């Protein structure tokens, strides 16, 4: 009898699997801890939760959950269009921005195609490229920052997509606006530039690629409700680009990919600008707290523009295990080729303190 492995598409047998931040319940089960005492600083979630208005909107939407969602996400696209001063037809809504990245792979990457990305950048770019039979071209970073010149040189006539997160995850670094604009302008006109803005709302000033989109450059920006908006569990994100591209992506999209509770919460979250502002300020204080803490522990860290800090603890796996025994979940970075490092998401002040204290006892053990 053949096994399923004999029948499956051969590429899938070598497809790497995404390793998510460890869930609280897994750690509680494995270590016999009370889940309520566990602190997760492993997936860059918002320690302040979601806007109370988003929570209320989600609860109200639950009352209608026997109905299919609006597959076209009309209301959410109206709000996005007004906010970005773009046509609502220029937005695609995804089950997380991860799905938008996957739709780009679906639509554009075929066997033999290449996609250029930073080595050690957010791993989903590589997974999506491999999933559709493409070849990831991974370019080493310099000082943990994307090397835009080397990435430009790696573009060939087989390149379909170039991925750039800004700020990057897990390094937390951000390329400058002038460097990014010069980079995009140096790309051939038939290469699609994907700008992953998962952490854009944490910036005082974001890099505005709308003029390039409107002028017809092949630029797609992706954003998420998982990070500053605190809706990671609902899985909703979006992309904005030329309406022509959005229409093509819609052909590859399943009809009801964004659920009704997520759509309602996302609208309310976008409209609660003061909550977003409050989270941005709290994050700046939390970043400073973690970075000052790492300095006093004499640890090398990468200056972050996002809501996490990546820090060199000599043995990331050992630190991860030790902190986990104290009920603090962080992210070991061996899967990103950084075995000495861990990534710590910004929590509330007392949570950051707890992570630093746990790290201190690990270092002294
Ligand atoms: C978290 C993250 C995403 C978004 O994830 P979704 O939850 O799927 O929206 C995208 N890119 C980067 C770099 C991220 O860190």
Coordinates of C-alpha atoms and ligand atoms in Angstrom, one line a residue:
X1 CA 0.0 0.0 0.0
X2 CA 1.4 3.4 -0.9
X3 CA 1.6 5.9 2.0
X4 CA 0.3 9.4 1.8
X5 CA 3.9 10.5 1.5
X6 CA 4.2 8.5 -1.7
X7 CA 1.2 10.3 -3.1
X8 CA 1.9 13.9 -1.9
X9 CA 3.4 16.6 -4.1
X10 CA 7.2 15.9 -3.5
X11 CA 7.9 19.6 -2.7
X12 CA 5.7 19.3 0.4
X13 CA 8.0 16.7 1.9
X14 CA 10.8 19.2 2.2
X15 CA 8.6 22.2 3.0
X16 CA 9.9 23.7 6.3
X17 CA 7.2 24.2 9.0
X18 CA 6.7 27.5 10.8
X19 CA 7.6 27.4 14.5
X20 CA 5.3 29.8 16.4
X21 CA 5.8 31.3 19.8
X22 CA 5.0 28.6 22.4
X23 CA 1.4 28.8 23.6
X24 CA 0.8 29.5 27.3
X25 CA -1.3 26.3 27.7
X26 CA 1.5 24.1 26.2
X27 CA 4.0 25.4 28.8
X28 CA 1.4 25.0 31.6
X29 CA 0.8 21.4 30.6
X30 CA 4.5 20.5 30.2
X31 CA 5.8 22.1 33.4
X32 CA 2.7 21.7 35.6
X33 CA 2.3 25.5 36.0
X34 CA -0.9 27.5 36.5
X35 CA -1.6 29.1 33.1
X36 CA -2.7 32.3 34.8
X37 CA 0.9 32.8 36.2
X38 CA 2.6 32.4 32.8
X39 CA 3.8 35.4 30.9
X40 CA 4.1 35.2 27.1
X41 CA 6.5 37.6 25.5
X42 CA 7.1 35.4 22.5
X43 CA 4.9 36.6 19.6
X44 CA 4.9 40.4 19.8
X45 CA 1.3 40.6 20.9
X46 CA -0.1 43.8 22.5
X47 CA 0.3 43.6 26.3
X48 CA -2.5 46.2 26.6
X49 CA -4.9 43.9 24.7
X50 CA -7.3 45.3 22.2
X51 CA -9.2 48.6 22.3
X52 CA -12.3 48.3 24.5
X53 CA -14.3 49.5 21.4
X54 CA -12.9 46.6 19.3
X55 CA -13.8 44.2 22.0
X56 CA -17.4 45.6 22.2
X57 CA -17.7 45.4 18.4
X58 CA -16.5 41.8 18.4
X59 CA -19.0 40.8 21.1
X60 CA -21.8 42.5 19.2
X61 CA -20.8 40.6 16.0
X62 CA -20.9 37.3 17.7
X63 CA -24.7 37.7 17.9
X64 CA -24.8 37.4 14.1
X65 CA -22.4 34.6 13.7
X66 CA -24.9 32.3 12.0
X67 CA -24.5 34.5 8.9
X68 CA -21.6 34.3 6.5
X69 CA -19.3 37.3 6.7
X70 CA -19.2 39.9 4.0
X71 CA -16.6 38.3 1.7
X72 CA -15.9 41.6 0.1
X73 CA -15.3 43.3 3.5
X74 CA -17.1 46.4 2.2
X75 CA -17.3 48.3 5.5
X76 CA -13.7 47.6 6.5
X77 CA -12.4 48.7 3.1
X78 CA -14.4 51.9 3.3
X79 CA -12.7 52.8 6.7
X80 CA -9.3 51.8 5.3
X81 CA -9.8 53.8 2.2
X82 CA -10.8 56.9 4.2
X83 CA -7.8 56.5 6.5
X84 CA -5.2 56.0 3.8
X85 CA -6.9 58.3 1.2
X86 CA -6.9 55.5 -1.3
X87 CA -9.8 53.9 -3.2
X88 CA -11.4 51.1 -1.1
X89 CA -10.8 48.9 -4.2
X90 CA -7.1 49.1 -3.5
X91 CA -7.3 47.0 -0.3
X92 CA -7.3 43.2 0.1
X93 CA -8.2 41.7 3.5
X94 CA -6.5 38.6 4.7
X95 CA -6.8 36.0 7.4
X96 CA -3.8 37.8 9.0
X97 CA -1.4 39.6 6.7
X98 CA 0.3 36.2 6.5
X99 CA -2.5 35.2 4.1
X100 CA -1.9 38.3 1.9
X101 CA 1.7 37.3 1.6
X102 CA 0.5 33.8 0.7
X103 CA -1.9 35.2 -1.9
X104 CA 1.0 37.0 -3.5
X105 CA 2.9 33.7 -3.8
X106 CA -0.2 32.0 -5.2
X107 CA -0.6 34.7 -7.8
X108 CA 3.0 35.3 -8.9
X109 CA 5.4 32.5 -7.9
X110 CA 5.8 29.5 -10.0
X111 CA 8.5 26.8 -10.4
X112 CA 11.8 28.4 -11.4
X113 CA 10.8 31.9 -10.1
X114 CA 13.0 33.6 -7.5
X115 CA 12.1 35.8 -4.6
X116 CA 14.7 38.0 -2.9
X117 CA 14.7 38.5 0.8
X118 CA 17.0 39.1 3.8
X119 CA 18.6 36.1 5.4
X120 CA 17.1 35.9 8.8
X121 CA 14.1 38.1 7.9
X122 CA 10.6 37.1 8.8
X123 CA 10.5 33.4 7.8
X124 CA 7.1 33.5 6.1
X125 CA 8.6 35.0 2.9
X126 CA 10.7 31.9 2.5
X127 CA 7.9 29.5 3.3
X128 CA 5.6 31.1 0.8
X129 CA 8.2 31.1 -1.9
X130 CA 9.0 27.4 -1.4
X131 CA 5.3 26.5 -1.1
X132 CA 4.7 27.6 -4.7
X133 CA 7.9 26.0 -6.0
X134 CA 10.0 29.2 -6.1
X135 CA 13.5 29.7 -5.0
X136 CA 14.2 32.0 -2.1
X137 CA 17.3 34.1 -2.6
X138 CA 18.5 35.0 0.9
X139 CA 20.8 38.0 1.2
X140 CA 22.9 38.3 4.4
X141 CA 22.1 41.3 6.5
X142 CA 24.8 43.8 7.6
X143 CA 24.7 44.8 11.2
X144 CA 21.3 43.0 11.4
X145 CA 19.9 45.4 8.8
X146 CA 18.7 44.5 5.4
X147 CA 21.5 45.1 2.9
X148 CA 19.5 46.9 0.2
X149 CA 22.4 47.2 -2.3
X150 CA 23.2 43.5 -2.1
X151 CA 19.5 42.7 -2.5
X152 CA 19.3 44.9 -5.6
X153 CA 22.3 43.1 -7.0
X154 CA 20.6 39.7 -6.4
X155 CA 17.7 40.6 -8.7
X156 CA 17.8 38.6 -11.9
X157 CA 15.3 38.1 -14.8
X158 CA 13.8 35.2 -12.8
X159 CA 13.0 37.5 -9.8
X160 CA 9.3 37.9 -9.3
X161 CA 9.1 39.4 -5.8
X162 CA 11.4 41.3 -3.4
X163 CA 10.3 41.2 0.3
X164 CA 11.3 43.9 2.8
X165 CA 9.9 44.1 6.3
X166 CA 10.3 47.5 7.9
X167 CA 10.9 47.3 10.8
X168 CA 12.2 43.8 10.4
X169 CA 11.3 40.9 12.7
X170 CA 13.2 39.4 14.5
X171 CA 16.0 42.1 14.3
X172 CA 13.8 45.1 15.0
X173 CA 15.9 47.2 12.6
X174 CA 14.4 49.6 10.0
X175 CA 16.0 50.8 6.8
X176 CA 15.8 54.6 6.3
X177 CA 13.2 56.2 4.1
X178 CA 15.7 57.5 1.5
X179 CA 17.4 54.1 1.3
X180 CA 14.1 52.3 0.8
X181 CA 12.9 54.7 -1.9
X182 CA 16.2 54.5 -3.8
X183 CA 16.1 50.7 -3.6
X184 CA 12.5 50.5 -5.0
X185 CA 13.5 52.9 -7.8
X186 CA 16.5 50.8 -8.7
X187 CA 14.3 47.7 -9.2
X188 CA 13.3 46.5 -12.7
X189 CA 9.7 47.5 -13.5
X190 CA 8.5 43.9 -13.7
X191 CA 9.6 43.0 -10.1
X192 CA 6.9 43.3 -7.4
X193 CA 8.2 45.0 -4.2
X194 CA 6.4 43.8 -1.1
X195 CA 6.8 46.1 1.9
X196 CA 5.8 44.4 5.2
X197 CA 4.6 47.0 7.6
X198 CA 3.5 44.8 10.5
X199 CA 5.1 47.2 13.0
X200 CA 4.5 50.4 11.2
X201 CA 2.1 51.8 13.8
X202 CA 4.9 51.7 16.4
X203 CA 6.9 54.3 14.4
X204 CA 6.6 58.0 14.9
X205 CA 6.9 58.4 11.2
X206 CA 6.2 55.7 8.6
X207 CA 7.6 55.4 5.1
X208 CA 4.9 56.4 2.7
X209 CA 4.8 54.3 -0.4
X210 CA 1.4 55.5 -1.6
X211 CA 2.9 57.9 -4.2
X212 CA 4.8 55.1 -5.7
X213 CA 1.7 52.9 -5.8
X214 CA -0.3 55.7 -7.4
X215 CA 2.4 56.3 -10.0
X216 CA 2.1 52.7 -11.2
X217 CA 5.2 51.2 -9.5
X218 CA 4.7 47.5 -8.6
X219 CA 4.5 48.0 -4.9
X220 CA 2.4 46.2 -2.4
X221 CA 2.2 47.1 1.3
X222 CA 1.0 44.7 4.0
X223 CA -0.3 45.5 7.5
X224 CA -1.8 43.6 10.3
X225 CA -4.3 43.9 13.2
X226 CA -2.3 41.3 15.1
X227 CA 0.3 43.7 16.6
X228 CA -0.5 47.2 17.8
X229 CA -4.3 46.6 17.4
X230 CA -4.2 43.5 19.7
X231 CA -6.3 41.3 17.5
X232 CA -3.9 38.4 16.8
X233 CA -6.3 35.7 17.8
X234 CA -8.9 36.9 15.3
X235 CA -6.5 36.6 12.3
X236 CA -7.0 39.7 10.2
X237 CA -4.6 41.8 8.2
X238 CA -4.6 43.7 4.9
X239 CA -2.6 44.8 1.9
X240 CA -2.9 47.9 -0.2
X241 CA -1.7 48.3 -3.8
X242 CA -3.0 49.1 -7.3
X243 CA -6.6 48.1 -7.8
X244 CA -5.5 45.9 -10.7
X245 CA -3.3 43.8 -8.5
X246 CA -6.0 43.5 -5.8
X247 CA -8.5 42.2 -8.3
X248 CA -6.0 39.5 -9.3
X249 CA -5.3 38.5 -5.7
X250 CA -9.1 38.2 -5.1
X251 CA -9.2 35.4 -7.7
X252 CA -6.9 33.3 -5.6
X253 CA -8.6 34.2 -2.3
X254 CA -11.2 31.9 -0.8
X255 CA -14.6 33.6 -0.6
X256 CA -15.0 34.1 3.1
X257 CA -11.4 34.3 4.3
X258 CA -11.9 37.1 6.9
X259 CA -14.5 36.3 9.5
X260 CA -17.3 38.6 10.6
X261 CA -16.1 39.0 14.2
X262 CA -12.6 40.0 13.0
X263 CA -14.0 42.5 10.4
X264 CA -16.2 44.2 13.1
X265 CA -13.3 44.4 15.6
X266 CA -10.9 45.6 12.9
X267 CA -13.2 48.5 12.0
X268 CA -13.5 49.6 15.6
X269 CA -9.8 49.2 16.2
X270 CA -8.9 51.4 13.3
X271 CA -11.3 54.1 14.5
X272 CA -9.9 54.1 18.0
X273 CA -6.8 56.2 17.2
X274 CA -6.3 57.3 20.8
X275 CA -5.9 53.7 21.9
X276 CA -3.3 53.1 19.2
X277 CA -1.5 56.3 20.3
X278 CA -1.5 55.1 23.9
X279 CA -0.1 51.7 22.9
X280 CA 2.7 53.4 20.9
X281 CA 3.7 55.5 23.9
X282 CA 3.6 52.6 26.3
X283 CA 5.7 50.6 23.8
X284 CA 8.4 53.3 23.7
X285 CA 8.7 53.2 27.5
X286 CA 8.7 49.4 27.5
X287 CA 11.4 49.3 24.8
X288 CA 13.6 51.7 26.9
X289 CA 13.0 49.6 30.0
X290 CA 14.1 46.3 28.3
X291 CA 17.0 47.9 26.6
X292 CA 18.3 49.6 29.8
X293 CA 17.8 46.3 31.6
X294 CA 19.8 44.4 29.0
X295 CA 22.6 47.1 29.3
X296 CA 22.8 46.6 33.1
X297 CA 23.0 42.9 32.5
X298 CA 25.9 43.6 30.1
X299 CA 24.1 42.0 27.3
X300 CA 24.4 42.9 23.6
X301 CA 21.1 43.8 22.1
X302 CA 19.9 45.1 18.7
X303 CA 18.4 48.6 19.0
X304 CA 14.7 48.0 18.1
X305 CA 12.2 50.1 16.2
X306 CA 9.4 47.6 16.9
X307 CA 7.7 46.1 20.0
X308 CA 10.4 43.5 20.9
X309 CA 14.1 43.4 21.5
X310 CA 16.5 40.7 20.3
X311 CA 19.3 40.1 22.7
X312 CA 22.4 37.9 22.8
X313 CA 22.4 35.6 25.8
X314 CA 25.2 33.2 24.5
X315 CA 22.8 30.2 24.4
X316 CA 19.3 31.1 23.3
X317 CA 17.9 27.7 23.8
X318 CA 19.2 27.4 27.4
X319 CA 17.9 30.9 28.2
X320 CA 14.5 30.1 26.6
X321 CA 14.3 26.9 28.8
X322 CA 15.4 28.6 32.0
X323 CA 12.9 31.5 31.6
X324 CA 10.2 29.1 30.7
X325 CA 10.7 27.3 34.0
X326 CA 10.1 30.7 35.6
X327 CA 6.9 30.9 33.6
X328 CA 8.2 33.5 31.1
X329 CA 8.0 32.5 27.4
X330 CA 10.3 34.2 25.0
X331 CA 11.4 33.2 21.5
X332 CA 14.7 31.4 20.9
X333 CA 16.1 32.4 17.6
X334 CA 18.0 29.3 16.3
X335 CA 15.4 28.9 13.5
X336 CA 16.5 32.3 12.3
X337 CA 20.2 31.3 12.3
X338 CA 20.8 33.2 15.6
X339 CA 21.3 30.4 18.2
X340 CA 22.9 32.8 20.7
X341 CA 19.9 35.1 20.8
X342 CA 16.4 35.3 22.1
X343 CA 13.6 37.8 21.2
X344 CA 11.7 39.4 24.0
X345 CA 8.4 41.1 23.3
X346 CA 7.6 44.3 25.2
X347 CA 5.2 43.7 28.0
X348 CA 3.7 45.8 30.7
X349 CA 6.3 47.4 33.0
X350 CA 6.0 44.8 35.7
X351 CA 6.1 42.0 33.0
X352 CA 9.3 43.5 31.6
X353 CA 10.7 43.6 35.1
X354 CA 9.8 39.9 35.6
X355 CA 11.5 38.9 32.3
X356 CA 14.6 40.8 33.2
X357 CA 14.8 39.3 36.7
X358 CA 14.4 35.8 35.3
X359 CA 17.1 36.5 32.7
X360 CA 19.4 37.8 35.5
X361 CA 19.0 34.6 37.5
X362 CA 19.7 32.5 34.4
X363 CA 22.9 34.5 33.8
X364 CA 24.0 34.0 37.4
X365 CA 23.2 30.2 37.4
Ligands
LIG1 C1 3.6 39.4 13.0 C2 4.1 39.6 11.7 C3 3.3 39.6 10.5 C4 1.8 39.4 10.6 O1 1.2 38.4 11.0 P1 -0.4 38.2 10.9 O2 -0.8 37.9 12.3 O3 -0.5 37.1 9.9 O4 -1.0 39.4 10.4 C5 3.8 39.9 9.3 N1 5.0 40.3 9.1 C6 5.9 40.3 10.2 C7 7.3 40.8 9.9 C8 5.4 40.0 11.5 O5 6.3 40.0 12.5

